[in-house]
């Protein structure tokens, strides 16, 4: 069975409505499954044990029984967010951001839930990557973006 790699990126800091974010992750995965049925799925993110990546991994692992994969630089082991115990791990480069291009080149679709500059940059890079090979592609079937409800911190 064909392996379909779902990249999920977004906010790391936990200052958002977690239940809202989990709903949006699940809705987005369900859309991808609808657009790309009957495959073997892997969820790929950047391995922090916090924020959107952590919740995406939990949902992938426990709700959908998908394989979890982490692409990260060596810095992940020194970060303040910890490391999610993914099923498969690929270390790319030394510093944060070194894994970005590797992620873009090794996923079939991308889900962005919240996030900031880096997440938006990665969406644009992935869009360019997709269109480089097929300018008639329906991007809505390969890129899903959802905003999250932020919680103000004092």
PDB file of C-alpha atoms in Angstrom:
ATOM      1  CA  UNK A   1       0.000   0.000   0.000  1.00  0.00           C
ATOM      2  CA  UNK A   2       1.253   3.474  -0.876  1.00  0.00           C
ATOM      3  CA  UNK A   3       2.616   5.518   2.059  1.00  0.00           C
ATOM      4  CA  UNK A   4       1.182   9.036   2.271  1.00  0.00           C
ATOM      5  CA  UNK A   5       3.118  11.476   4.468  1.00  0.00           C
ATOM      6  CA  UNK A   6       1.104  14.176   6.252  1.00  0.00           C
ATOM      7  CA  UNK A   7       3.248  17.055   7.503  1.00  0.00           C
ATOM      8  CA  UNK A   8       1.798  19.012  10.433  1.00  0.00           C
ATOM      9  CA  UNK A   9       3.258  22.298  11.634  1.00  0.00           C
ATOM     10  CA  UNK A  10       2.108  25.103  13.900  1.00  0.00           C
ATOM     11  CA  UNK A  11       2.475  26.855  17.210  1.00  0.00           C
ATOM     12  CA  UNK A  12       4.838  25.472  19.823  1.00  0.00           C
ATOM     13  CA  UNK A  13       4.002  27.764  22.712  1.00  0.00           C
ATOM     14  CA  UNK A  14       0.976  26.397  24.595  1.00  0.00           C
ATOM     15  CA  UNK A  15      -0.833  29.751  24.808  1.00  0.00           C
ATOM     16  CA  UNK A  16      -3.785  28.649  22.675  1.00  0.00           C
ATOM     17  CA  UNK A  17      -7.093  26.898  23.220  1.00  0.00           C
ATOM     18  CA  UNK A  18      -5.917  23.279  23.205  1.00  0.00           C
ATOM     19  CA  UNK A  19      -9.359  21.710  22.628  1.00  0.00           C
ATOM     20  CA  UNK A  20      -9.978  24.047  19.674  1.00  0.00           C
ATOM     21  CA  UNK A  21      -6.573  23.143  18.239  1.00  0.00           C
ATOM     22  CA  UNK A  22      -7.173  19.391  18.637  1.00  0.00           C
ATOM     23  CA  UNK A  23     -10.502  19.762  16.822  1.00  0.00           C
ATOM     24  CA  UNK A  24      -8.786  21.580  13.963  1.00  0.00           C
ATOM     25  CA  UNK A  25      -6.051  18.962  13.738  1.00  0.00           C
ATOM     26  CA  UNK A  26      -8.661  16.186  13.558  1.00  0.00           C
ATOM     27  CA  UNK A  27     -10.794  18.066  10.984  1.00  0.00           C
ATOM     28  CA  UNK A  28      -7.708  18.641   8.854  1.00  0.00           C
ATOM     29  CA  UNK A  29      -6.576  15.012   8.988  1.00  0.00           C
ATOM     30  CA  UNK A  30     -10.110  13.910   8.088  1.00  0.00           C
ATOM     31  CA  UNK A  31     -10.037  16.193   5.031  1.00  0.00           C
ATOM     32  CA  UNK A  32      -6.720  14.717   3.918  1.00  0.00           C
ATOM     33  CA  UNK A  33      -8.075  11.176   4.342  1.00  0.00           C
ATOM     34  CA  UNK A  34     -11.071  12.168   2.214  1.00  0.00           C
ATOM     35  CA  UNK A  35      -8.882  13.731  -0.510  1.00  0.00           C
ATOM     36  CA  UNK A  36      -6.329  10.882  -0.467  1.00  0.00           C
ATOM     37  CA  UNK A  37      -8.107   7.651   0.580  1.00  0.00           C
ATOM     38  CA  UNK A  38      -6.864   4.091   0.855  1.00  0.00           C
ATOM     39  CA  UNK A  39      -3.236   4.707   1.713  1.00  0.00           C
ATOM     40  CA  UNK A  40      -0.938   3.948   4.614  1.00  0.00           C
ATOM     41  CA  UNK A  41      -0.434   7.237   6.494  1.00  0.00           C
ATOM     42  CA  UNK A  42       2.415   8.738   8.471  1.00  0.00           C
ATOM     43  CA  UNK A  43       2.242  12.005  10.397  1.00  0.00           C
ATOM     44  CA  UNK A  44       5.430  14.027  10.301  1.00  0.00           C
ATOM     45  CA  UNK A  45       6.396  17.034  12.392  1.00  0.00           C
ATOM     46  CA  UNK A  46       9.463  18.479  14.107  1.00  0.00           C
ATOM     47  CA  UNK A  47       9.402  16.385  17.338  1.00  0.00           C
ATOM     48  CA  UNK A  48       8.810  18.824  20.238  1.00  0.00           C
ATOM     49  CA  UNK A  49       6.736  17.390  23.061  1.00  0.00           C
ATOM     50  CA  UNK A  50       4.681  20.593  23.198  1.00  0.00           C
ATOM     51  CA  UNK A  51       2.248  22.666  21.187  1.00  0.00           C
ATOM     52  CA  UNK A  52       0.644  21.669  17.894  1.00  0.00           C
ATOM     53  CA  UNK A  53       3.256  19.008  17.022  1.00  0.00           C
ATOM     54  CA  UNK A  54       2.645  17.139  20.316  1.00  0.00           C
ATOM     55  CA  UNK A  55      -1.135  17.210  19.898  1.00  0.00           C
ATOM     56  CA  UNK A  56      -0.853  16.202  16.226  1.00  0.00           C
ATOM     57  CA  UNK A  57       1.333  13.243  17.172  1.00  0.00           C
ATOM     58  CA  UNK A  58      -1.049  12.189  19.966  1.00  0.00           C
ATOM     59  CA  UNK A  59      -4.071  12.340  17.647  1.00  0.00           C
ATOM     60  CA  UNK A  60      -2.215  10.506  14.866  1.00  0.00           C
ATOM     61  CA  UNK A  61      -0.999   7.783  17.211  1.00  0.00           C
ATOM     62  CA  UNK A  62      -4.021   7.193  19.433  1.00  0.00           C
ATOM     63  CA  UNK A  63      -7.034   8.132  17.287  1.00  0.00           C
ATOM     64  CA  UNK A  64      -5.852   7.069  13.821  1.00  0.00           C
ATOM     65  CA  UNK A  65      -3.111   4.536  14.694  1.00  0.00           C
ATOM     66  CA  UNK A  66      -0.737   6.252  12.224  1.00  0.00           C
ATOM     67  CA  UNK A  67       3.029   6.001  12.377  1.00  0.00           C
ATOM     68  CA  UNK A  68       4.608   9.150  13.850  1.00  0.00           C
ATOM     69  CA  UNK A  69       7.787  10.542  12.307  1.00  0.00           C
ATOM     70  CA  UNK A  70      10.014  13.366  13.478  1.00  0.00           C
ATOM     71  CA  UNK A  71      12.371  15.440  11.335  1.00  0.00           C
ATOM     72  CA  UNK A  72      14.472  17.764  13.486  1.00  0.00           C
ATOM     73  CA  UNK A  73      17.909  19.282  13.930  1.00  0.00           C
ATOM     74  CA  UNK A  74      20.223  18.238  16.763  1.00  0.00           C
ATOM     75  CA  UNK A  75      18.993  21.295  18.710  1.00  0.00           C
ATOM     76  CA  UNK A  76      15.758  19.447  19.515  1.00  0.00           C
ATOM     77  CA  UNK A  77      17.628  17.566  22.239  1.00  0.00           C
ATOM     78  CA  UNK A  78      18.623  20.835  23.929  1.00  0.00           C
ATOM     79  CA  UNK A  79      15.284  22.622  23.580  1.00  0.00           C
ATOM     80  CA  UNK A  80      12.909  23.604  26.354  1.00  0.00           C
ATOM     81  CA  UNK A  81       9.958  21.687  24.876  1.00  0.00           C
ATOM     82  CA  UNK A  82      11.353  18.172  25.172  1.00  0.00           C
ATOM     83  CA  UNK A  83      11.297  15.491  22.479  1.00  0.00           C
ATOM     84  CA  UNK A  84       8.168  13.574  21.481  1.00  0.00           C
ATOM     85  CA  UNK A  85       8.740   9.778  21.397  1.00  0.00           C
ATOM     86  CA  UNK A  86       8.049   9.313  17.674  1.00  0.00           C
ATOM     87  CA  UNK A  87       8.084   5.935  15.939  1.00  0.00           C
ATOM     88  CA  UNK A  88      10.691   7.076  13.396  1.00  0.00           C
ATOM     89  CA  UNK A  89      13.259   9.838  13.781  1.00  0.00           C
ATOM     90  CA  UNK A  90      15.440  11.678  11.252  1.00  0.00           C
ATOM     91  CA  UNK A  91      18.015  14.206  12.473  1.00  0.00           C
ATOM     92  CA  UNK A  92      18.771  16.853   9.837  1.00  0.00           C
ATOM     93  CA  UNK A  93      21.403  19.499  10.537  1.00  0.00           C
ATOM     94  CA  UNK A  94      22.662  21.183  13.650  1.00  0.00           C
ATOM     95  CA  UNK A  95      20.377  24.150  14.322  1.00  0.00           C
ATOM     96  CA  UNK A  96      16.650  24.883  14.315  1.00  0.00           C
ATOM     97  CA  UNK A  97      15.384  25.406  10.786  1.00  0.00           C
ATOM     98  CA  UNK A  98      17.949  23.108   9.153  1.00  0.00           C
ATOM     99  CA  UNK A  99      15.206  20.463   8.869  1.00  0.00           C
ATOM    100  CA  UNK A 100      12.783  22.780   7.012  1.00  0.00           C
ATOM    101  CA  UNK A 101      13.792  21.913   3.441  1.00  0.00           C
ATOM    102  CA  UNK A 102      14.059  18.222   4.265  1.00  0.00           C
ATOM    103  CA  UNK A 103      10.511  18.291   5.666  1.00  0.00           C
ATOM    104  CA  UNK A 104       9.168  20.088   2.581  1.00  0.00           C
ATOM    105  CA  UNK A 105      10.842  17.606   0.217  1.00  0.00           C
ATOM    106  CA  UNK A 106       9.638  14.540   2.126  1.00  0.00           C
ATOM    107  CA  UNK A 107       5.914  15.060   2.709  1.00  0.00           C
ATOM    108  CA  UNK A 108       2.903  14.651   0.435  1.00  0.00           C
ATOM    109  CA  UNK A 109       0.662  17.264   2.045  1.00  0.00           C
ATOM    110  CA  UNK A 110       0.913  19.925   4.750  1.00  0.00           C
ATOM    111  CA  UNK A 111      -1.385  20.985   7.576  1.00  0.00           C
ATOM    112  CA  UNK A 112      -0.684  24.284   9.361  1.00  0.00           C
ATOM    113  CA  UNK A 113      -2.496  24.943  12.632  1.00  0.00           C
ATOM    114  CA  UNK A 114      -1.699  28.433  13.910  1.00  0.00           C
ATOM    115  CA  UNK A 115       1.989  29.232  13.976  1.00  0.00           C
ATOM    116  CA  UNK A 116       3.941  32.306  13.056  1.00  0.00           C
ATOM    117  CA  UNK A 117       6.531  33.401  10.536  1.00  0.00           C
ATOM    118  CA  UNK A 118       8.325  30.042  10.290  1.00  0.00           C
ATOM    119  CA  UNK A 119       5.094  28.082   9.745  1.00  0.00           C
ATOM    120  CA  UNK A 120       3.912  30.513   7.070  1.00  0.00           C
ATOM    121  CA  UNK A 121       7.329  30.372   5.386  1.00  0.00           C
ATOM    122  CA  UNK A 122       7.164  26.568   5.304  1.00  0.00           C
ATOM    123  CA  UNK A 123       3.675  26.670   3.742  1.00  0.00           C
ATOM    124  CA  UNK A 124       4.942  28.978   0.960  1.00  0.00           C
ATOM    125  CA  UNK A 125       7.983  26.774   0.375  1.00  0.00           C
ATOM    126  CA  UNK A 126       5.810  23.653   0.198  1.00  0.00           C
ATOM    127  CA  UNK A 127       3.389  25.379  -2.179  1.00  0.00           C
ATOM    128  CA  UNK A 128       6.296  26.278  -4.488  1.00  0.00           C
ATOM    129  CA  UNK A 129       7.601  22.712  -4.224  1.00  0.00           C
ATOM    130  CA  UNK A 130       4.227  21.285  -5.291  1.00  0.00           C
ATOM    131  CA  UNK A 131       3.690  23.741  -8.142  1.00  0.00           C
ATOM    132  CA  UNK A 132       7.195  23.162  -9.488  1.00  0.00           C
ATOM    133  CA  UNK A 133       6.081  19.693 -10.561  1.00  0.00           C
ATOM    134  CA  UNK A 134       2.424  20.358 -11.433  1.00  0.00           C
ATOM    135  CA  UNK A 135       0.940  23.800 -11.980  1.00  0.00           C
ATOM    136  CA  UNK A 136      -2.607  22.393 -12.362  1.00  0.00           C
ATOM    137  CA  UNK A 137      -2.655  20.841  -8.896  1.00  0.00           C
ATOM    138  CA  UNK A 138      -5.591  21.631  -6.590  1.00  0.00           C
ATOM    139  CA  UNK A 139      -3.582  23.007  -3.663  1.00  0.00           C
ATOM    140  CA  UNK A 140      -6.613  22.778  -1.353  1.00  0.00           C
ATOM    141  CA  UNK A 141      -6.186  18.989  -1.413  1.00  0.00           C
ATOM    142  CA  UNK A 142      -2.546  19.240  -0.343  1.00  0.00           C
ATOM    143  CA  UNK A 143      -2.330  22.276   1.956  1.00  0.00           C
ATOM    144  CA  UNK A 144      -4.753  22.918   4.813  1.00  0.00           C
ATOM    145  CA  UNK A 145      -4.361  25.980   7.005  1.00  0.00           C
ATOM    146  CA  UNK A 146      -6.383  26.764  10.122  1.00  0.00           C
ATOM    147  CA  UNK A 147      -5.972  29.502  12.684  1.00  0.00           C
ATOM    148  CA  UNK A 148      -6.302  28.822  16.405  1.00  0.00           C
ATOM    149  CA  UNK A 149      -7.857  30.703  19.279  1.00  0.00           C
ATOM    150  CA  UNK A 150      -5.115  32.356  21.298  1.00  0.00           C
ATOM    151  CA  UNK A 151      -5.239  32.742  25.068  1.00  0.00           C
ATOM    152  CA  UNK A 152      -3.860  36.015  26.385  1.00  0.00           C
ATOM    153  CA  UNK A 153      -1.130  35.567  28.934  1.00  0.00           C
ATOM    154  CA  UNK A 154      -0.486  38.128  31.639  1.00  0.00           C
TER     155      UNK A 154
END
